[in-house]
PDB file of C-alpha atoms in Angstrom:
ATOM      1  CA  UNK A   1       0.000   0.000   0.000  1.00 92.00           C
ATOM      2  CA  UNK A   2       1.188   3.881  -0.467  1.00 97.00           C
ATOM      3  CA  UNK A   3       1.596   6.287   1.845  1.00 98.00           C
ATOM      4  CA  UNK A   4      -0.292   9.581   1.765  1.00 98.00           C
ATOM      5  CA  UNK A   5       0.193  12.734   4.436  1.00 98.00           C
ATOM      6  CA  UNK A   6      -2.795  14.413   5.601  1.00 98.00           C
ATOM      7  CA  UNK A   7      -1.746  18.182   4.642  1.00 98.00           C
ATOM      8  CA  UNK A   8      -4.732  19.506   6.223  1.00 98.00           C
ATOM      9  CA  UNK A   9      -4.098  17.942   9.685  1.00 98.00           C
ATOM     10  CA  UNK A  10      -0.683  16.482   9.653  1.00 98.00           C
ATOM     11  CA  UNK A  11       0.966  19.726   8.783  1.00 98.00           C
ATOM     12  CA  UNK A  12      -2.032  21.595  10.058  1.00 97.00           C
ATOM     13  CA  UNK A  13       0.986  23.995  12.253  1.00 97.00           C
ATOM     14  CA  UNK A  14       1.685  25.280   9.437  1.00 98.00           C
ATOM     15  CA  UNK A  15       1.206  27.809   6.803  1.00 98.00           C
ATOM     16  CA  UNK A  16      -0.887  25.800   3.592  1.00 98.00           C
ATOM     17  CA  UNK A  17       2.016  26.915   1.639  1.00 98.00           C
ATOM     18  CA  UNK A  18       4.753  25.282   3.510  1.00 98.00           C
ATOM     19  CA  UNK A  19       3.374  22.099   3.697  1.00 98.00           C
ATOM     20  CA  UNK A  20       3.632  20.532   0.984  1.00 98.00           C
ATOM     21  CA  UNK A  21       7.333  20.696   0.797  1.00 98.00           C
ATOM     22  CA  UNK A  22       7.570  19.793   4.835  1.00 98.00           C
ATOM     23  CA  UNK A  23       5.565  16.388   3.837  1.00 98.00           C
ATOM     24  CA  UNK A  24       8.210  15.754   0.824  1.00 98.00           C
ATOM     25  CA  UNK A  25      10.827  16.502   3.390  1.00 98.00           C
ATOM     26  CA  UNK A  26       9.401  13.393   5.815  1.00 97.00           C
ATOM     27  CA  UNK A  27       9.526  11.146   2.875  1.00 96.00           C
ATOM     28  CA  UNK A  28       5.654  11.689   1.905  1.00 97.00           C
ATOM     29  CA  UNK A  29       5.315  11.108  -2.309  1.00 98.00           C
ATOM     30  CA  UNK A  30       1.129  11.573  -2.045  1.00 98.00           C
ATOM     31  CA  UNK A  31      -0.837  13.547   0.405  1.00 98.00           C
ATOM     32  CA  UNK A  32      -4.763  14.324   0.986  1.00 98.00           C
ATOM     33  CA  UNK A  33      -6.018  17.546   1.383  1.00 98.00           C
ATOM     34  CA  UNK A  34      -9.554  17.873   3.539  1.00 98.00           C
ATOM     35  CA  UNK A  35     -10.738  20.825   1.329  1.00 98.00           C
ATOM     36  CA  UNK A  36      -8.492  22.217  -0.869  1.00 98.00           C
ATOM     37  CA  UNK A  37     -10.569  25.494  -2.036  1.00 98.00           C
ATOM     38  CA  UNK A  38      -9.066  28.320  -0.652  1.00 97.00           C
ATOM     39  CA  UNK A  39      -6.693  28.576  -3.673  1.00 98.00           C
ATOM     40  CA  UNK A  40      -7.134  27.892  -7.265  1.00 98.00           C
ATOM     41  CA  UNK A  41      -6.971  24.619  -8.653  1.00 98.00           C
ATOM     42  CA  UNK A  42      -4.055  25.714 -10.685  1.00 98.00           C
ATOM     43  CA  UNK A  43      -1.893  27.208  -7.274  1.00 98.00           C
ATOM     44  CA  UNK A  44      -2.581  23.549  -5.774  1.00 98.00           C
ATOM     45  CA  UNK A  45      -1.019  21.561  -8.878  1.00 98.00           C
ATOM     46  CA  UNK A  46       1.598  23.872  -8.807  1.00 98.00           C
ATOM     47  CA  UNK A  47       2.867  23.304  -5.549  1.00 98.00           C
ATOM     48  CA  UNK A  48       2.131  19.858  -5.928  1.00 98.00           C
ATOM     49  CA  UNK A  49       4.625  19.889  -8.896  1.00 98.00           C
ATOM     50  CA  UNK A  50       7.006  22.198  -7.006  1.00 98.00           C
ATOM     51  CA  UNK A  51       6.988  19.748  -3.764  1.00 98.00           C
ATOM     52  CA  UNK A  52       7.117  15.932  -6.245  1.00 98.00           C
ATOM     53  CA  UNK A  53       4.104  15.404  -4.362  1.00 98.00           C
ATOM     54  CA  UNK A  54       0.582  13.610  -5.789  1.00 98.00           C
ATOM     55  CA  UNK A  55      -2.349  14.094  -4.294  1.00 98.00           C
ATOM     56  CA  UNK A  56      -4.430  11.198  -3.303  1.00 98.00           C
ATOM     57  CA  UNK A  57      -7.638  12.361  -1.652  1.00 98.00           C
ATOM     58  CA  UNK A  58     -10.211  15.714  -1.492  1.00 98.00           C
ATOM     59  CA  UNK A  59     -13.118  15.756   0.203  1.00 98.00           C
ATOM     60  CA  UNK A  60     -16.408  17.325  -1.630  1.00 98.00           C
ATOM     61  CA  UNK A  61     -17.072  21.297  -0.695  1.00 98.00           C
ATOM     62  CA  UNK A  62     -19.270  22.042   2.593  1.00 97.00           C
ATOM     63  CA  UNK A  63     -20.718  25.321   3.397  1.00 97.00           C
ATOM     64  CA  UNK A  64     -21.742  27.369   6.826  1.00 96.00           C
ATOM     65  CA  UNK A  65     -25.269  25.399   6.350  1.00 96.00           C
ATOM     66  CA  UNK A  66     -23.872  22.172   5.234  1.00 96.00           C
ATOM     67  CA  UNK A  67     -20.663  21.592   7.471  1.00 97.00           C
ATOM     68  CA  UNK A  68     -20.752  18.338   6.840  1.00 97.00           C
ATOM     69  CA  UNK A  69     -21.650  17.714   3.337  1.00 97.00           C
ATOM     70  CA  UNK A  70     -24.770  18.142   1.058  1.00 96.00           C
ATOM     71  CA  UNK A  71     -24.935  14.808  -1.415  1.00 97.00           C
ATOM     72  CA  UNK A  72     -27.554  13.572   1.335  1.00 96.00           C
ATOM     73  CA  UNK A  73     -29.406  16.696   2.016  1.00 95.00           C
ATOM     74  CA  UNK A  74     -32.979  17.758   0.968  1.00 91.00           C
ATOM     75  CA  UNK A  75     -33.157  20.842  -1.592  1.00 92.00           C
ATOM     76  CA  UNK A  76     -29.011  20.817  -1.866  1.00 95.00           C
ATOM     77  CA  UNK A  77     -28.646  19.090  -5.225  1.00 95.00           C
ATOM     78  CA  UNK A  78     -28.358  22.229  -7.224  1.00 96.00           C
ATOM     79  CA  UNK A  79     -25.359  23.211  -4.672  1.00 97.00           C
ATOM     80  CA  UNK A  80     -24.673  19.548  -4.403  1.00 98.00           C
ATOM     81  CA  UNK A  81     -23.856  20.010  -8.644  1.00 97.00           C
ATOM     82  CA  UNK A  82     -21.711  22.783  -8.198  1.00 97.00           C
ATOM     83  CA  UNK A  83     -19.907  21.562  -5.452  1.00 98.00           C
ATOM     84  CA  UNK A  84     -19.382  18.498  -7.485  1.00 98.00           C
ATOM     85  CA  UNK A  85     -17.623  20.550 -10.288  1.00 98.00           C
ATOM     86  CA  UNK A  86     -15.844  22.668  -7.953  1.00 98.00           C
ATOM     87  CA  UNK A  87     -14.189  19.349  -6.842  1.00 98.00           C
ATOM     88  CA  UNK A  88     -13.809  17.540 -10.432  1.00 98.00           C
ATOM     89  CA  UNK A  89     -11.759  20.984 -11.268  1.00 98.00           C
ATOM     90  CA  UNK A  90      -9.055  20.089  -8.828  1.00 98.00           C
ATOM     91  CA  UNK A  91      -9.167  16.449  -9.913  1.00 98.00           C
ATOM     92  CA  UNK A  92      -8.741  17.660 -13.492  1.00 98.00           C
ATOM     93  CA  UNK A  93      -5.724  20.305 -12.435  1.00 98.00           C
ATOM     94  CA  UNK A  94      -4.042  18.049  -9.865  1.00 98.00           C
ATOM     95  CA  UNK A  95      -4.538  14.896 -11.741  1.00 98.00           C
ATOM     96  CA  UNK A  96      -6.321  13.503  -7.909  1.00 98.00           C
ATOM     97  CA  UNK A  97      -8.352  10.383  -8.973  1.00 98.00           C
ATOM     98  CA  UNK A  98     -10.367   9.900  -5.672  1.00 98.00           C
ATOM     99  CA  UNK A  99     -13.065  12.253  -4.094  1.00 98.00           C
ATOM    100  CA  UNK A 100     -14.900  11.879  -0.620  1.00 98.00           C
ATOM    101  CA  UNK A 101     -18.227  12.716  -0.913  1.00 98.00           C
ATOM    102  CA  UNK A 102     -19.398  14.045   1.815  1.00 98.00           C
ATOM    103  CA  UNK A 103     -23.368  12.983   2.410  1.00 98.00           C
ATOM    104  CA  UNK A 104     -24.261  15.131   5.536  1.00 97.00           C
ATOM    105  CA  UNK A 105     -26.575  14.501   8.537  1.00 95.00           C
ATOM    106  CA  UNK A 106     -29.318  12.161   8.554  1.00 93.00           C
ATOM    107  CA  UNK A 107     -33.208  12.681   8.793  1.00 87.00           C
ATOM    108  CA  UNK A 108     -34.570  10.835  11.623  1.00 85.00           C
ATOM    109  CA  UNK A 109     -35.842   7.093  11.110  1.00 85.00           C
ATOM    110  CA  UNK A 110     -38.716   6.525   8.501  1.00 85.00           C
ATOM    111  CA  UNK A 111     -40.265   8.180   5.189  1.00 81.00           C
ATOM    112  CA  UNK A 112     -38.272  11.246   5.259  1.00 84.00           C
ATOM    113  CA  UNK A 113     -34.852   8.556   6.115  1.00 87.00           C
ATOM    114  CA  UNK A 114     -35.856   7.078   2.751  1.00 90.00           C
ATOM    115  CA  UNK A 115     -36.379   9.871   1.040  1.00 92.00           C
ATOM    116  CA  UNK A 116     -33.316  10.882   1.514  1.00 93.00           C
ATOM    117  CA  UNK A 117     -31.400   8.007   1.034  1.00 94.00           C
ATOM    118  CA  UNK A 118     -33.015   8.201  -2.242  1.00 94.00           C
ATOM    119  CA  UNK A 119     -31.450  11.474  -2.865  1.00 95.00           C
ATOM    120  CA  UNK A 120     -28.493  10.363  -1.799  1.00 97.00           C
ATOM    121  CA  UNK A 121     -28.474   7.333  -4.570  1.00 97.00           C
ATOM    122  CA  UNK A 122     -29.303   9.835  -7.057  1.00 97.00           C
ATOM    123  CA  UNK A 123     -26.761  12.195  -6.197  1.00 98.00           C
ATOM    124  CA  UNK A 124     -24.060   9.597  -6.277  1.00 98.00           C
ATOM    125  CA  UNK A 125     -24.956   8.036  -9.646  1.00 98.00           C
ATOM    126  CA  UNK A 126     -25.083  11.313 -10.964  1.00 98.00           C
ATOM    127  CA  UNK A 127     -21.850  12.263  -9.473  1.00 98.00           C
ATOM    128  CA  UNK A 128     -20.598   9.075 -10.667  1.00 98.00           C
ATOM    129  CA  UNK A 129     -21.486   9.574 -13.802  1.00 98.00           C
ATOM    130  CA  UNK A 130     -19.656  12.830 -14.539  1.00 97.00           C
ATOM    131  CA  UNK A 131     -16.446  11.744 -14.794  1.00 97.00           C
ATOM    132  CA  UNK A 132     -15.413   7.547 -14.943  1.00 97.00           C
ATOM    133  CA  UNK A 133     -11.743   8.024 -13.806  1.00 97.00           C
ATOM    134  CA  UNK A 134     -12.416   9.846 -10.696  1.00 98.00           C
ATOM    135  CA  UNK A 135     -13.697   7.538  -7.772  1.00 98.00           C
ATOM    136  CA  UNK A 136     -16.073   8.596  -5.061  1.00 98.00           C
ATOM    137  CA  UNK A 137     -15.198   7.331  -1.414  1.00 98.00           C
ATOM    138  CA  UNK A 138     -18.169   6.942   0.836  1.00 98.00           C
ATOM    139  CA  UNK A 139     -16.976   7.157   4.817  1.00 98.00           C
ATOM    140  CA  UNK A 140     -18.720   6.478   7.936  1.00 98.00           C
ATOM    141  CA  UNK A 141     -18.318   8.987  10.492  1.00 98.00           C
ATOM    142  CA  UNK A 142     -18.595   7.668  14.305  1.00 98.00           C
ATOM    143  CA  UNK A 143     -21.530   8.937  16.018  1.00 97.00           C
ATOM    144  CA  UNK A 144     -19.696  10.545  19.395  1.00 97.00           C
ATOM    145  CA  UNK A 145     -17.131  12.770  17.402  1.00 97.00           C
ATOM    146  CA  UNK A 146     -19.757  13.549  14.182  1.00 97.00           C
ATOM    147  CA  UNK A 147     -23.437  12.969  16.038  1.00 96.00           C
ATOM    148  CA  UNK A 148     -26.182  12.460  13.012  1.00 95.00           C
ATOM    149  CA  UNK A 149     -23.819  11.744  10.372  1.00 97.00           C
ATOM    150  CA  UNK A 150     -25.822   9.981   7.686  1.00 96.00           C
ATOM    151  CA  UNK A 151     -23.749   6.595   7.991  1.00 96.00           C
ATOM    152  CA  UNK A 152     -21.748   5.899  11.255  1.00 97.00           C
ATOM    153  CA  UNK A 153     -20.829   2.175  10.495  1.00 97.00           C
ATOM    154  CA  UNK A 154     -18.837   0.715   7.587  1.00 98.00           C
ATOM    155  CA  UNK A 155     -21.611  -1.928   7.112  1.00 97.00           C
ATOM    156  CA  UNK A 156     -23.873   0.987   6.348  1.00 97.00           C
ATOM    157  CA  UNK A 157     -21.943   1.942   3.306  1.00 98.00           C
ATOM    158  CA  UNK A 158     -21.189  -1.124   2.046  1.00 98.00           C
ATOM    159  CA  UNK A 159     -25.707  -1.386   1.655  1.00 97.00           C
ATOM    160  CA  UNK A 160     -25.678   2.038  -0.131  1.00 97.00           C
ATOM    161  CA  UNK A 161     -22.719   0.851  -1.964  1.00 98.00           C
ATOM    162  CA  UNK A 162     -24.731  -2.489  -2.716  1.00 97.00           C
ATOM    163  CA  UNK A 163     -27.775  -0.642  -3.564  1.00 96.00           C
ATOM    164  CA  UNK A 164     -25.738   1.831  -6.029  1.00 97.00           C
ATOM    165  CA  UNK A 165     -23.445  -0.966  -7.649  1.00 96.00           C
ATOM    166  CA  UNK A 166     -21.898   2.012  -9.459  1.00 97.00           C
ATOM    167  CA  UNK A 167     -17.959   0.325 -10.387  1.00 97.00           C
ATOM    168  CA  UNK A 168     -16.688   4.298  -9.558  1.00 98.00           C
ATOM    169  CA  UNK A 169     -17.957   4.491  -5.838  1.00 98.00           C
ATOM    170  CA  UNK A 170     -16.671   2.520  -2.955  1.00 98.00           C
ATOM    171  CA  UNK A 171     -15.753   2.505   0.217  1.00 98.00           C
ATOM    172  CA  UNK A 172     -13.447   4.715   2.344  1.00 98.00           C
ATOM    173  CA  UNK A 173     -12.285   2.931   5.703  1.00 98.00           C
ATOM    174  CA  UNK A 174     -11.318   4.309   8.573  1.00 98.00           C
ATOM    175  CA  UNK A 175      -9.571   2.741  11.016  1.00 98.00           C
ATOM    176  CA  UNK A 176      -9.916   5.802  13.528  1.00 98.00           C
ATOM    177  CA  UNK A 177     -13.754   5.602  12.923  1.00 98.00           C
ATOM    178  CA  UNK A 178     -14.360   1.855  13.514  1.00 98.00           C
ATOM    179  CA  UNK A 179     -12.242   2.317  16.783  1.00 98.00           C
ATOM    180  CA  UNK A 180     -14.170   5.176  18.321  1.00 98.00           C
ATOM    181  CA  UNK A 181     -17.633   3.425  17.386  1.00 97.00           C
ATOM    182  CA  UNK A 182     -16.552   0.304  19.453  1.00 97.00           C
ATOM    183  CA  UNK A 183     -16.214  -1.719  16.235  1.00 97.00           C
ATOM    184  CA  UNK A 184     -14.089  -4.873  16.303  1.00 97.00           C
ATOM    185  CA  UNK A 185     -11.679  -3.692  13.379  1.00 97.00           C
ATOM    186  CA  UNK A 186     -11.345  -7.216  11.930  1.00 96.00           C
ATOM    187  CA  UNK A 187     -14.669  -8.259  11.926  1.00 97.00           C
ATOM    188  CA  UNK A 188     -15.815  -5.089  10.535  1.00 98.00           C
ATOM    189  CA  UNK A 189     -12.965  -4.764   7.979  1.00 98.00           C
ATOM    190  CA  UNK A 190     -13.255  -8.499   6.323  1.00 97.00           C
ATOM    191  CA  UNK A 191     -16.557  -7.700   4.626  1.00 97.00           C
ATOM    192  CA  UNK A 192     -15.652  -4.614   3.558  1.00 98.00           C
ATOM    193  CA  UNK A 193     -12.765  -5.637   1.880  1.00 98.00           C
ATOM    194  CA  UNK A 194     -14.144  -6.066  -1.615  1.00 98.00           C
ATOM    195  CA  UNK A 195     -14.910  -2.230  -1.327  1.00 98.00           C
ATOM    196  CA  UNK A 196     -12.320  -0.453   0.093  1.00 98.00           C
ATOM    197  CA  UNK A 197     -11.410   2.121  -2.405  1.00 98.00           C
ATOM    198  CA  UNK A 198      -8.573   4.530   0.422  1.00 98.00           C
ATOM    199  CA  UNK A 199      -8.016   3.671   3.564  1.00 98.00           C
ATOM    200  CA  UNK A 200      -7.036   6.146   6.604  1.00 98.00           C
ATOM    201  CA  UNK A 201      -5.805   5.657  10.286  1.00 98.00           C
ATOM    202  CA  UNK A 202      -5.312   7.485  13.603  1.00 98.00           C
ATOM    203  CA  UNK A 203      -4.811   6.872  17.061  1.00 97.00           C
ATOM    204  CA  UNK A 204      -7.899   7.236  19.331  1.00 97.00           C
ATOM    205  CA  UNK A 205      -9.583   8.551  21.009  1.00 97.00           C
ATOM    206  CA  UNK A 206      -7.142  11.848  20.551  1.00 96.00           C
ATOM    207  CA  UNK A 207      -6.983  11.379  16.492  1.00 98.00           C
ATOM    208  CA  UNK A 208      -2.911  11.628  17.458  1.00 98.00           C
ATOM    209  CA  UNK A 209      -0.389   9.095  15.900  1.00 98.00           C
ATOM    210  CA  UNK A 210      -1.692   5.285  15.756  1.00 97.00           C
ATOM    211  CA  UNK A 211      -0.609   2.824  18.015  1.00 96.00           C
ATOM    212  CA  UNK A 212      -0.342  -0.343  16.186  1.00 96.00           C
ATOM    213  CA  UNK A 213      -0.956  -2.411  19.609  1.00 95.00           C
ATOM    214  CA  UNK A 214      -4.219  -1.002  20.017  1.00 96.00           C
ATOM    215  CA  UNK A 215      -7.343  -1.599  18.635  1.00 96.00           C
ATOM    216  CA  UNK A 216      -6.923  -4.194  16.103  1.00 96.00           C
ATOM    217  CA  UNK A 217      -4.628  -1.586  13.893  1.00 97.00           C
ATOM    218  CA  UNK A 218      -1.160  -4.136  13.032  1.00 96.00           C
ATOM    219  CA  UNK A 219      -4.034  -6.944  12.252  1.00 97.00           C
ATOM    220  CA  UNK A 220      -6.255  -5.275  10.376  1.00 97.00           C
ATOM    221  CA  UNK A 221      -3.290  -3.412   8.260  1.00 97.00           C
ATOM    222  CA  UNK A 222      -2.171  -7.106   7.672  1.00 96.00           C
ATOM    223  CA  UNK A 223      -5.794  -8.028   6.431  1.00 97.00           C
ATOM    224  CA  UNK A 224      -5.412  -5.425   4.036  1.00 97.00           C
ATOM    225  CA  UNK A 225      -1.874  -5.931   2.762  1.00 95.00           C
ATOM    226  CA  UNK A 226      -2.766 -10.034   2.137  1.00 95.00           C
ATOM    227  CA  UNK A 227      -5.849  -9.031   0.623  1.00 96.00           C
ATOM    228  CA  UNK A 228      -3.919  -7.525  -1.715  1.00 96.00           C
ATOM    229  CA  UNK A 229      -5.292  -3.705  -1.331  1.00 97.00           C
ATOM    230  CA  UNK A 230      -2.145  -1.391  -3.209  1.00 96.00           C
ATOM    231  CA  UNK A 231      -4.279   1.851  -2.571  1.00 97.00           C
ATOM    232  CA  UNK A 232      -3.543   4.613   0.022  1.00 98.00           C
ATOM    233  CA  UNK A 233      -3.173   4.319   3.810  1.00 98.00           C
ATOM    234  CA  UNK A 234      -3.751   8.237   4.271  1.00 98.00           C
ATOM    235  CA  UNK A 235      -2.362   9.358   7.808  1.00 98.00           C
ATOM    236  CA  UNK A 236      -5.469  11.450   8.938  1.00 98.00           C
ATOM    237  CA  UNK A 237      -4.163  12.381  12.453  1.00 98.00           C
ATOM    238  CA  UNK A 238      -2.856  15.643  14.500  1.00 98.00           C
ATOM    239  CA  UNK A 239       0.708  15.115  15.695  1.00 98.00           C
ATOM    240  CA  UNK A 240       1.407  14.989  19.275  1.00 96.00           C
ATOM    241  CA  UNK A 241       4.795  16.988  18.966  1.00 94.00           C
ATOM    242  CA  UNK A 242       7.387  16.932  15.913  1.00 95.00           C
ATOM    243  CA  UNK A 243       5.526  14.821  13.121  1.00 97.00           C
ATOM    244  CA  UNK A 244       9.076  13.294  12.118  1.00 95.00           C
ATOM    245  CA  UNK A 245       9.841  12.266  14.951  1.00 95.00           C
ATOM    246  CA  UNK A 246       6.454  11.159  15.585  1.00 96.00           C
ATOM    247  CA  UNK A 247       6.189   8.590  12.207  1.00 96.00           C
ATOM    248  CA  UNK A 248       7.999   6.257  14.014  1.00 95.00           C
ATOM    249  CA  UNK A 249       5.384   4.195  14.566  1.00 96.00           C
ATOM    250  CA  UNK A 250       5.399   3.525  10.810  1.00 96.00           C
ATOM    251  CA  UNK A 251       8.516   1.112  11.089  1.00 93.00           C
ATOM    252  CA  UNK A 252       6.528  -2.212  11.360  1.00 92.00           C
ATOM    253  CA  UNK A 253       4.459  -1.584   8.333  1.00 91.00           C
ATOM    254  CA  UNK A 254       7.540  -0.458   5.618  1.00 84.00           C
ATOM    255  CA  UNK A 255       7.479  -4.401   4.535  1.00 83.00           C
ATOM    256  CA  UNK A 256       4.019  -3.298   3.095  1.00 83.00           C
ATOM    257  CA  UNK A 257       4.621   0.066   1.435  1.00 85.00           C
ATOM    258  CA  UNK A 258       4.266   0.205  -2.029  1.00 77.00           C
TER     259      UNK A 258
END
């Protein structure tokens, strides 16, 4: 698998334009970026370029009424659209091949549930639809750190993703949110596997750097590498201290970097 810096909180100490050469410095050849829209598409390859660095992952716009996304959200699919485009243009400038879509919180249980999971399915299809090469990541949220979230368990995905069978959507699996839901990360990771599209990890509860002794994180990294996933592990977390010195924990997994 390939390694991939999360610029956004990784580097988060610094300014956005230093960081892209501080994650090349660490050894980094991808990163993610949570929402990379305060620049130009254009000033975001470039420093990609400048740095040797390729960017793995984006997340979908949000907005002051939408903080966490819109693809699920009743009378958002016009802004759902042009978020959409906003996020294909960085794709297209960065050459970025993977986009989290972001679905937003959920309507409580019954008609107006389905009704927006129908809205949801559209969304995504349409989404899907735009643009073949790019894939769309679906990721559930745990419900004490991101309360309402439409989807708070993997196994909730992989349904939608069931339900969609769309071969440009899958699944984006984090290791961070399995552990603060009180999942069991190998049972919930082997039947996902099939539709894990990026993967991300972080220690919890403090989202700080993983410990590989802890919640099923060295076993269910192994599950992945003899699966045969080659996609991105993207470190998602908020250093403690000094991030170099803090990616030692990374040593026991180097036999499966890519």
């Amino acid at each position: 698998m390939k390694f991939a810096a999360n610029l956004t909180l990784l580097y988060g100490h610094l300014p956005l334009v230093e960081r892209f050469a501080a994650a090349a410095h660490d050894g980094f050849t991808a990163v993610e970026i949570l929402f990379p829209y305060d620049e130009t598409p254009q000033w975001y390859a470039d420093r990609l370029n400048e740095a040797g660095l390729r960017l793995a992952l984006i997340n979908t716009p949000i907005t002051a009424d939408y903080p966490w996304g819109m693809a699920g959200q009743k009378g958002a699919q016009a802004l759902f659209h042009s978020a959409w485009e906003q996020a294909l243009a960085v794709c297209s400038a960065t050459g970025c091949q993977a986009i989290h879509v972001m679905a937003g919180s959920a309507a409580p249980p019954g008609e107006a549930r389905e009704r927006q999971r129908s809205q949801l399915m559209h969304n995504l299809a349409w989404a899907a639809a735009q643009d073949r090469s790019v894939v769309l990541t679906l990721e559930a949220l745990n419900r004490i750190d991101v309360p309402g979230y439409f989807y708070d368990e993997p196994q909730h995905v992989v349904s939608i993703l069931r339900e969609l069978d769309e071969p440009n959507v899958g699944l984006q699996f984090d290791f961070f949110h399995v552990a603060r839901q009180g999942l069991d990360a190998l049972a919930t990771l082997a039947p996902c596997l099939p539709f894990i599209r990026h993967v991300q990890v972080a220690g919890s509860p403090g989202r700080n750097e993983p410990d590989l002794r802890k919640d099923g994180l060295l076993e269910g990294l192994l599950c992945l590498a003899n699966f045969g996933y080659a996609g991105f592990l993207g470190f998602e977390y908020r250093p403690r201290a000094d991030v170099s010195d803090g990616l030692g924990w990374t040593r026991p997994l180097l036999s499966m970097r890519s």
